[in-house]
XYZ file of C-alpha atoms in Angstrom:
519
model
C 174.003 34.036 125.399
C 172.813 37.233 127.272
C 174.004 40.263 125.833
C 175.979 42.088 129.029
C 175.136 45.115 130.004
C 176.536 49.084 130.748
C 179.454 47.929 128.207
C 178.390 49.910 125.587
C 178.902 54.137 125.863
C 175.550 55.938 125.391
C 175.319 56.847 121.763
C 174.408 61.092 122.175
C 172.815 62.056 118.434
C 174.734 64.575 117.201
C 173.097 68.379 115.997
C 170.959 68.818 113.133
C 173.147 71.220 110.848
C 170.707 73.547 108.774
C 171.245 73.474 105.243
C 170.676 77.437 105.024
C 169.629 79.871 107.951
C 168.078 83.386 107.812
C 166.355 85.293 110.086
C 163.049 84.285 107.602
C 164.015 80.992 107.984
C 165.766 77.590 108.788
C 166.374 74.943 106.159
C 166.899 71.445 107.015
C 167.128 68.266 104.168
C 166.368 64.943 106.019
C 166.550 61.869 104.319
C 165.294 58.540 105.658
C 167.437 55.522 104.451
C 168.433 52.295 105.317
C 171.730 50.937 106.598
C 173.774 49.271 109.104
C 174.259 50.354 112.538
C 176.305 48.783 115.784
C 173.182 49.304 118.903
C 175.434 47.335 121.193
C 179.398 45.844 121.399
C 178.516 42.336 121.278
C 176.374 42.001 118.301
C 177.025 42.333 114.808
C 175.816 45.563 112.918
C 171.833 45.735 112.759
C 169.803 46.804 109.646
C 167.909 49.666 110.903
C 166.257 52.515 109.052
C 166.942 55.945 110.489
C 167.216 59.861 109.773
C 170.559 61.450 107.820
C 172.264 57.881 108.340
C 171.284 57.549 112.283
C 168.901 55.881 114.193
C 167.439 57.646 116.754
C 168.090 60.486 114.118
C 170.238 63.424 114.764
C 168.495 66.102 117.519
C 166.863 69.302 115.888
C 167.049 72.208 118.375
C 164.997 75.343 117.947
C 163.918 78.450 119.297
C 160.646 79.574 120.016
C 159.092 81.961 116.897
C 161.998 80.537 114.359
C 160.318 79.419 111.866
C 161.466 75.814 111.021
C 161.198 74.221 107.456
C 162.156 70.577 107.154
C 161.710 68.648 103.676
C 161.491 64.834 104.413
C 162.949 62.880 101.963
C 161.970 59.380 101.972
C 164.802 57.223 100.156
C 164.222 53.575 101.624
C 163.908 50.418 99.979
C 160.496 49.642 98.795
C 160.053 46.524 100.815
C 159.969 46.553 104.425
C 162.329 45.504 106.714
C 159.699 44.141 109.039
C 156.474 42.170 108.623
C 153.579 43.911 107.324
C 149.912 42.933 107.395
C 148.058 43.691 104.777
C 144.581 42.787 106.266
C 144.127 46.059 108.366
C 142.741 49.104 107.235
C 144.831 51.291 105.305
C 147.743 48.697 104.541
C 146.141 47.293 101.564
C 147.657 46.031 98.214
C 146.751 49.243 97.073
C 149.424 51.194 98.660
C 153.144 51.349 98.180
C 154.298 48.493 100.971
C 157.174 51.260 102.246
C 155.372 54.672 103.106
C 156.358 57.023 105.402
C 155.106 60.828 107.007
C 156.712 62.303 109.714
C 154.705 63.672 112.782
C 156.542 66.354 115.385
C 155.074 64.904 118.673
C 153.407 67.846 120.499
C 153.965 70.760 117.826
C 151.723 73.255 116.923
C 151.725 73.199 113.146
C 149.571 73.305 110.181
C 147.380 70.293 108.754
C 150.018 69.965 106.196
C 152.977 69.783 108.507
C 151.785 67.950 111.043
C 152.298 64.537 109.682
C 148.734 63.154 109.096
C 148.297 59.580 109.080
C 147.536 59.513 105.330
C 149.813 62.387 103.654
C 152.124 59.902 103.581
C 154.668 59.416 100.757
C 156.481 56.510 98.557
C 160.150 57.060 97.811
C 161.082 59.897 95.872
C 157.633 61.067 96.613
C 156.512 58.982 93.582
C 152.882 58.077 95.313
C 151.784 60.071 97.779
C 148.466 59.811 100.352
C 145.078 61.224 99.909
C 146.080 63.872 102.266
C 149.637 64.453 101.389
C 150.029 68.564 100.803
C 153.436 69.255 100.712
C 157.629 67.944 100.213
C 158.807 70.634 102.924
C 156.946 71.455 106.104
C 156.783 74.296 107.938
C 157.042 74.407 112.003
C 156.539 77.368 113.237
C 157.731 76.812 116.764
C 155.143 79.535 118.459
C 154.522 77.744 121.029
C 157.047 77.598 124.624
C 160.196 75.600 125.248
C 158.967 71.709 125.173
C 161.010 68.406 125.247
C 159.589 67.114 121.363
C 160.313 64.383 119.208
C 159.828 63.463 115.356
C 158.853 60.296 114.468
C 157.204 57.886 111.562
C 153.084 58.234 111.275
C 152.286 56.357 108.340
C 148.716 54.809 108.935
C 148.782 51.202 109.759
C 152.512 50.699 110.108
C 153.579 53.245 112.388
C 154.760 50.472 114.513
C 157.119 48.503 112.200
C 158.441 52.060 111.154
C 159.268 53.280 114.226
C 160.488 50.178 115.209
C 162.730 49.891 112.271
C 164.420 53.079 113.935
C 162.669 56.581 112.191
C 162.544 58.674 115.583
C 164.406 61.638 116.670
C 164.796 64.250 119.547
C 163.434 67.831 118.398
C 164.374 70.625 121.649
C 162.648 73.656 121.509
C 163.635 76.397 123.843
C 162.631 80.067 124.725
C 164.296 83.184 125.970
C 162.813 82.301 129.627
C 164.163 79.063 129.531
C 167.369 80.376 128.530
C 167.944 82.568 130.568
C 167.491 79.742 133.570
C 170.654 78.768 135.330
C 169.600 74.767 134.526
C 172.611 72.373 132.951
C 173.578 73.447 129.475
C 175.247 72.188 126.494
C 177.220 68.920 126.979
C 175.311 68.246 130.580
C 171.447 68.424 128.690
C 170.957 65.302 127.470
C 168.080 63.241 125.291
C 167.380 59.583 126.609
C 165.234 58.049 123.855
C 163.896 54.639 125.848
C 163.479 51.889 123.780
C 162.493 47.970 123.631
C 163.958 45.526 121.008
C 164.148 41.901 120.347
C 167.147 40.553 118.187
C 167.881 37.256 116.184
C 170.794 35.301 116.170
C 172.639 36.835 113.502
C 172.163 40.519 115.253
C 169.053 41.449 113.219
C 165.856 43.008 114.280
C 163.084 40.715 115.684
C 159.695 41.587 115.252
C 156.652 39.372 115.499
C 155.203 37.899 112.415
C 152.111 36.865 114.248
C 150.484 35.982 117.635
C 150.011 33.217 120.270
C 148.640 31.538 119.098
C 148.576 32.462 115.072
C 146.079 33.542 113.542
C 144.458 31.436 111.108
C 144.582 32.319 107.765
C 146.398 35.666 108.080
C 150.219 35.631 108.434
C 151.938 38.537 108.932
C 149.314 39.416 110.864
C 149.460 42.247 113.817
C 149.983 41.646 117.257
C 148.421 43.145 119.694
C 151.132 44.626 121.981
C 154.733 44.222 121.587
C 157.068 43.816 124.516
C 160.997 43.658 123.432
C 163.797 41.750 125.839
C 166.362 44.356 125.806
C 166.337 48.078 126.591
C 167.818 50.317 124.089
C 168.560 54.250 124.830
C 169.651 56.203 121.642
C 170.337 52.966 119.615
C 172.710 51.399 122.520
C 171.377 48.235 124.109
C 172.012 48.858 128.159
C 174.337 51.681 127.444
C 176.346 53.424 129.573
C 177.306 57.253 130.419
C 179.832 58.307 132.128
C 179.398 61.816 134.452
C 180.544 64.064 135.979
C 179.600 64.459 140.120
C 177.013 67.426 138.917
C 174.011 68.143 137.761
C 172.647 67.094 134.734
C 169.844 67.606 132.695
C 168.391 64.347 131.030
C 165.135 64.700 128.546
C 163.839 61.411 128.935
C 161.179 60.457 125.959
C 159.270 57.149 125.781
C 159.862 55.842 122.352
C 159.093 52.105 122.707
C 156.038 50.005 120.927
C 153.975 48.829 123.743
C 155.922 49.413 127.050
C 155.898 51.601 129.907
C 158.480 52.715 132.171
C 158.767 53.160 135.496
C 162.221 54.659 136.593
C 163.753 54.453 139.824
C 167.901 55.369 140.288
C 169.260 52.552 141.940
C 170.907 55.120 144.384
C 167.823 55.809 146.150
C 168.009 59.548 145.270
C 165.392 61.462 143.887
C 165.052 62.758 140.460
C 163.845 66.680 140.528
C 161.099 66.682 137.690
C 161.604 70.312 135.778
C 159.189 69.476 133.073
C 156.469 67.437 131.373
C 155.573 67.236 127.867
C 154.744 70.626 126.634
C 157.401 72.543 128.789
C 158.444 73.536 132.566
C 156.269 72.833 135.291
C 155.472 75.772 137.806
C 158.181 74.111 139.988
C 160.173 71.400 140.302
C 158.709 68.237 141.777
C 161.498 65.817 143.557
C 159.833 62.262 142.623
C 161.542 58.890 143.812
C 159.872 56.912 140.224
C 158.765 58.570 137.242
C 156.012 56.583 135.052
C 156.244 57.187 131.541
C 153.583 55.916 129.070
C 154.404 55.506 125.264
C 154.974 59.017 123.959
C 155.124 60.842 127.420
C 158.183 63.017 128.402
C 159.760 63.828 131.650
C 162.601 66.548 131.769
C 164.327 65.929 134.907
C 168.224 66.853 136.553
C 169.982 64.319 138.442
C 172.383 65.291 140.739
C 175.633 62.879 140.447
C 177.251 65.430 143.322
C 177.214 63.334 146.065
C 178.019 60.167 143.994
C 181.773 60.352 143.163
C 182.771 57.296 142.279
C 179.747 55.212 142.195
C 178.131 53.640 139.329
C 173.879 54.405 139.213
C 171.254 51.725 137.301
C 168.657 53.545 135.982
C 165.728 51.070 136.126
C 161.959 50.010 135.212
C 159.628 48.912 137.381
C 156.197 49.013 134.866
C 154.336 45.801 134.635
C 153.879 45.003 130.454
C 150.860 45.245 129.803
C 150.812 48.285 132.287
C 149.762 48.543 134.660
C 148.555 44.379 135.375
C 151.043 42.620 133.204
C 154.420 40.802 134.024
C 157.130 42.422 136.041
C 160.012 43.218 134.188
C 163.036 40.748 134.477
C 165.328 42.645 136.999
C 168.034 41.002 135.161
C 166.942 42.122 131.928
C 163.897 44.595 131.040
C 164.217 46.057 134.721
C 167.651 47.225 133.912
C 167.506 50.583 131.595
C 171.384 52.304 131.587
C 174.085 53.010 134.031
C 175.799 56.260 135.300
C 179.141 55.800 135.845
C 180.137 58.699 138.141
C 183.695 60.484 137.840
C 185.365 61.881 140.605
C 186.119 64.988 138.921
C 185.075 68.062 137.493
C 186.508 69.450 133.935
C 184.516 72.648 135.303
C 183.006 74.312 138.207
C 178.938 73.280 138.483
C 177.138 76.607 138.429
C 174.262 75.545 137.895
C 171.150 75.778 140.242
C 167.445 74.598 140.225
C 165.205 77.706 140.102
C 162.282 77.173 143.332
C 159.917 79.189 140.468
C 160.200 77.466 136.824
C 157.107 78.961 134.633
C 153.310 80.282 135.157
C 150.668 77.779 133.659
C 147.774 79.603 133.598
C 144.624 77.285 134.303
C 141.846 76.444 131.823
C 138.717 76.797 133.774
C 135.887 73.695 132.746
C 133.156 76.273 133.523
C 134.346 77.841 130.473
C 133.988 75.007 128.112
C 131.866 75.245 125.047
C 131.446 71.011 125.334
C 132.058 68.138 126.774
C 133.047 64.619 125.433
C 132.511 61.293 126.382
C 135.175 58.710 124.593
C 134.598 55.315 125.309
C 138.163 53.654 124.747
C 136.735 50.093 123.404
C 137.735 47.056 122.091
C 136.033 44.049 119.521
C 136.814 41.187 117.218
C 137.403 41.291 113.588
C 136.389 38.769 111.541
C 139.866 36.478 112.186
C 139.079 37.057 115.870
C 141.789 39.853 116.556
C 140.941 42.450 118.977
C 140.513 45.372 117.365
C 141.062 48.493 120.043
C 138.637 51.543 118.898
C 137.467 54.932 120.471
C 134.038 55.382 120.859
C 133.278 51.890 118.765
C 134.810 53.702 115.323
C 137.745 52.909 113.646
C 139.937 55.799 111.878
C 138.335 55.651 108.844
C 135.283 56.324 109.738
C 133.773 59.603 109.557
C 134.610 62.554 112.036
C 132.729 62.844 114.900
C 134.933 65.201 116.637
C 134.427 68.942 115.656
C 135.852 71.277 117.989
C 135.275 74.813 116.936
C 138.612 77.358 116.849
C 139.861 78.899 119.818
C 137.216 77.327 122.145
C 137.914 74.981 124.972
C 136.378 71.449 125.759
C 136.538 68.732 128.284
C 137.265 65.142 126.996
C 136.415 62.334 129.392
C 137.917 58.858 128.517
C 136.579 56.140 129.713
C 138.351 52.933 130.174
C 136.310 50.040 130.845
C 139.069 48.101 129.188
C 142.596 46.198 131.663
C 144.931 48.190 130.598
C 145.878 51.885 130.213
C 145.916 53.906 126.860
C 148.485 56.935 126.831
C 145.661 59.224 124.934
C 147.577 61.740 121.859
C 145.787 64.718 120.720
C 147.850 66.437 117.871
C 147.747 70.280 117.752
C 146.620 71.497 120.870
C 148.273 71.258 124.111
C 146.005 70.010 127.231
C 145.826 69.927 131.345
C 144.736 66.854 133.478
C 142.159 67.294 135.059
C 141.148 63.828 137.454
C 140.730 60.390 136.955
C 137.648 58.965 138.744
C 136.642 54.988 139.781
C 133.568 53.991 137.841
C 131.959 50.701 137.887
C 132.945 48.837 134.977
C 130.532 45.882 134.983
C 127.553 48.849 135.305
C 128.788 50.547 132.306
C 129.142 47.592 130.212
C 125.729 46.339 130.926
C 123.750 49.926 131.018
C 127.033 52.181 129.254
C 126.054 54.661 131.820
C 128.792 56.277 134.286
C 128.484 55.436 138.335
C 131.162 56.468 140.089
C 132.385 54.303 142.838
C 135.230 57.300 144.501
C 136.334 60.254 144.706
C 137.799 62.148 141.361
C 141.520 61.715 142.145
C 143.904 64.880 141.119
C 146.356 64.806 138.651
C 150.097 63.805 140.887
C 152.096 67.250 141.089
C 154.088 66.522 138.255
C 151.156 65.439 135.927
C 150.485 69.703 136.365
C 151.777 70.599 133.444
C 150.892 71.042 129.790
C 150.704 67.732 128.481
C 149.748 66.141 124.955
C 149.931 62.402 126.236
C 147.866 61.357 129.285
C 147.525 58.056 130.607
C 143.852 56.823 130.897
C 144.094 54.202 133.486
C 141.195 51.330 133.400
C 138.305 51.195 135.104
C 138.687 55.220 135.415
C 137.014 58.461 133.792
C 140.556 60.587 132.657
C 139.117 64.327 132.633
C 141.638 66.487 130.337
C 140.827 70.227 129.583
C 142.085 71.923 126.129
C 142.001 74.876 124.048
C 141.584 74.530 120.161
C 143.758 76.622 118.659
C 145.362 78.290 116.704
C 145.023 76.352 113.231
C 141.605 74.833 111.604
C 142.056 71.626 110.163
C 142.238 68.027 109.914
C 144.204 66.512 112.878
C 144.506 63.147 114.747
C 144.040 61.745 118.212
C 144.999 58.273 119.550
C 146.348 55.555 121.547
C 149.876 56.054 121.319
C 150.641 52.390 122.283
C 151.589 52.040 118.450
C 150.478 48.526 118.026
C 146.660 49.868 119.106
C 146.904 53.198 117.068
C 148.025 50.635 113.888
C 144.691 48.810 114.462
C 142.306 50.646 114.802
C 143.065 53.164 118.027
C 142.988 56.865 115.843
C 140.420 58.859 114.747
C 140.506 62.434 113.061
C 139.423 65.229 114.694
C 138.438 68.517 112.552
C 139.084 72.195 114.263
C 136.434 74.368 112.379
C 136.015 77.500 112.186
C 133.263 79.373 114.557
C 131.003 81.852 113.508
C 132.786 85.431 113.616
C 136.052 84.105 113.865
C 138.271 85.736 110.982
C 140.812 83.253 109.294
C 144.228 83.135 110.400
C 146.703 84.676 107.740
């Protein structure tokens, strides 16, 4: 039997509390475990793994320049929850089955805080990765207010372990943010967006193999995953009740495979205030927001004119995106509900600024190189696709060099169906165009003709960004500075089933000639 929807109250994580805080210095103690959770008022509790007893796990907020040490304690059982294939690179028998590292999407942090692929670690920290560096890390939050999120990056089972529940909200704000008169406090809200399957008995479902299996390999990867329910902060088709005022709502794609995108069932607009990395120059009013894996949108809705009336926020987003299946209206096209008050515990003084921030723009003519990254697929030996970037898997060697502090165009190219919401860790990045090429050319010649125009990023795509969605049969032009850390870093697919197998490769920032090291 269905489960019903917009019975269930929004779950709203609570605070991280600091275990110590100076002005040197905030302390946090995380530890991942596993337990038992209730995600919606009809099932029984669900086995999830989460963050300080929570799944998503509770929200960090931040300000810019405080200097943010977290130590990541990984105390979960040491089989997992969820099927894991052993046949893909990096999930070997050699390798503790339960491994975790966490990765702050879209921070600016060291090598060995940013949660590399392979400084993972076993329980207790009793095996760690080839890359592993250190128990606490250090996030220096010098970069502007941003919409973040932590979450698991463990190579080749990213997937199960963020699907098992290990993401959280991480808000970082700034004095200029601050000081804006947007919605505060109790009306600024996270909306992790989720998809989940469940069994019978309440449990998480997650595919043991494809269709049809694959021969001779069971668990074995799929190559997307698609869940039938939508889940914001753990509550399947939650509700919220508001207030007829504005609110703030970070809304963060945390799903597997799908993409949203969100319409109110209202008709109104929602006014777009920020991207991934932080406010856009102004706010953008935008009837449907698309959101790929990993993308944010910071956005107020404004319940004012809605007393009494209850508001679906829904998808739209074909799965794959953007040619798959439309989402069942009656199920996947259904996200939460507002259910509007007609009063107000307090006047609304809040406003919407016309001016938000200055994003100053990188300028291709000053790029030190440019990058072509063929986003490409092939078979493995048990005829699984295996998705790849520039025909290389992750562990092979680096290609990608990018020298401190100078700028570069990357061009991906996406001869491929469907899109690929493109992660670079570290650095921050603008859109520059997507352009029409012709896909059967390319894949006979693997030379670029263009059959349009290069098509400008949509106003609210004008922000600083660290997910972009590379659309097929399209060149995605994206613009970024290298700075300010050298190191060993990751970019990727950030559909999580791809980046699993084999969708990530490193990238190494070096240091230039004359450049003095950063103390």
């Amino acid at each position: 039997m269905p489960l019903k929807k917009f019975v269930t109250p929004l779950a709203i994580p609570p605070t991280l509390k600091p275990i110590r805080h100076s002005p040197k210095e905030t302390f946090y103690q995380v530890k991942m475990t596993q337990f038992k959770q209730r995600l919606h008022r009809d099932l029984p509790l669900t086995t999830v793994w989460g963050y300080n007893g929570r799944s998503p796990g509770p929200t960090i907020h931040a300000r810019k320049n405080e200097r943010v040490h977290v130590k990541w304690i990984n105390k979960l059982p040491l089989k997992h929850l969820l099927p894991v294939d052993k046949t893909i690179p990096g999930a070997g028998p050699n390798v503790p089955e339960v491994r975790t590292v966490v990765h702050l999407h879209g921070t600016v942090a060291r090598q060995g805080s940013d949660g590399y692929p392979t400084a993972w670690f076993s329980r207790d920290f009793k095996v760690v990765g080839p890359q592993f560096r250190r128990k606490v890390y250090v996030y220096p939050n010098s970069q502007n207010a941003a919409t973040l999120f932590y979450h698991d990056h463990a190579l080749a089972i990213t997937r199960l372990n963020l699907y098992a529940g290990l993401s959280g909200a991480y808000l970082l704000t700034d004095a200029h943010e601050a000081s804006l008169p947007l919605p505060k406090g109790k009306f600024d809200i996270p909306l992790i967006i989720q998809d989940r399957s469940f069994k019978k008995n309440g449990q998480l479902f997650y595919p043991s193999n494809t269709t049809p299996p694959v021969k001779g390999v069971n668990p074995s990867i799929v190559p997307n995953f698609f869940g039938n329910t939508i889940m914001v902060n753990g509550t399947v088709w939650p509700f919220l009740n508001v207030e007829p005022r504005k609110y703030r709502f970070r809304i963060i794609n945390g799903s597997n495979s799908r993409f949203y995108q969100i319409k109110l069932s209202s008709g109104q607009s929602f006014i777009q205030i920020g991207s991934d990395q932080g406010l856009l120059t102004k706010p953008i009013q935008v009837k449907q927001i698309t959101l790929g894996i990993g993308e944010r949108a910071d956005v107020i809705i404004d319940f004012s004119k809605h007393k009494g009336q209850n508001i679906v926020l829904t998808n739209h987003a074909r799965a794959p995106f953007p040619g798959g299946t439309l989402p069942n209206p009656n199920t996947t096209g259904k996200i939460m509900q507002f259910q509007v008050g007609r009063h107000l515990t307090s006047p609304d003084k809040s406003r919407i600024p016309a001016k938000l921030n200055v994003i100053p723009r990188l300028s291709p003519a000053k790029a030190r190189r440019v990058r072509w990254l063929k986003l490409s697929s092939a078979p493995d030996k048990y005829g699984r696709d295996v998705q790849m970037l520039n025909n290389r898997g992750f562990e092979a060697p680096v290609t990608e060099k990018p020298v401190l502090g100078s700028i570069e165009v990357w061009n991906f190219v996406n001869p491929g169906t469907n899109t690929h919401p493109m992660h670079l860790h570290l650095v921050k990045f603008q859109v520059l165009s997507r352009r029409p090429f012709d896909v059967n050319f390319y894949n006979k010649t693997n030379k670029i003709r263009y059959t349009g125009r290069a098509i400008p990023p949509a106003p609210n795509e004008r922000g600083w960004k660290d997910v972009v969605r590379a659309n097929p049969g399209q060149v995605t032009k994206i613009i970024a500075r290298f700075v300010p850390f050298t190191g060993l870093f990751a970019w990727h697919c950030h559909i999580l089933e791809h980046e699993d197998y084999d969708m990530m490769r490193p990238m190494r920032v070096v240091r230039g000639k004359g450049i003095p090291r950063r103390k």
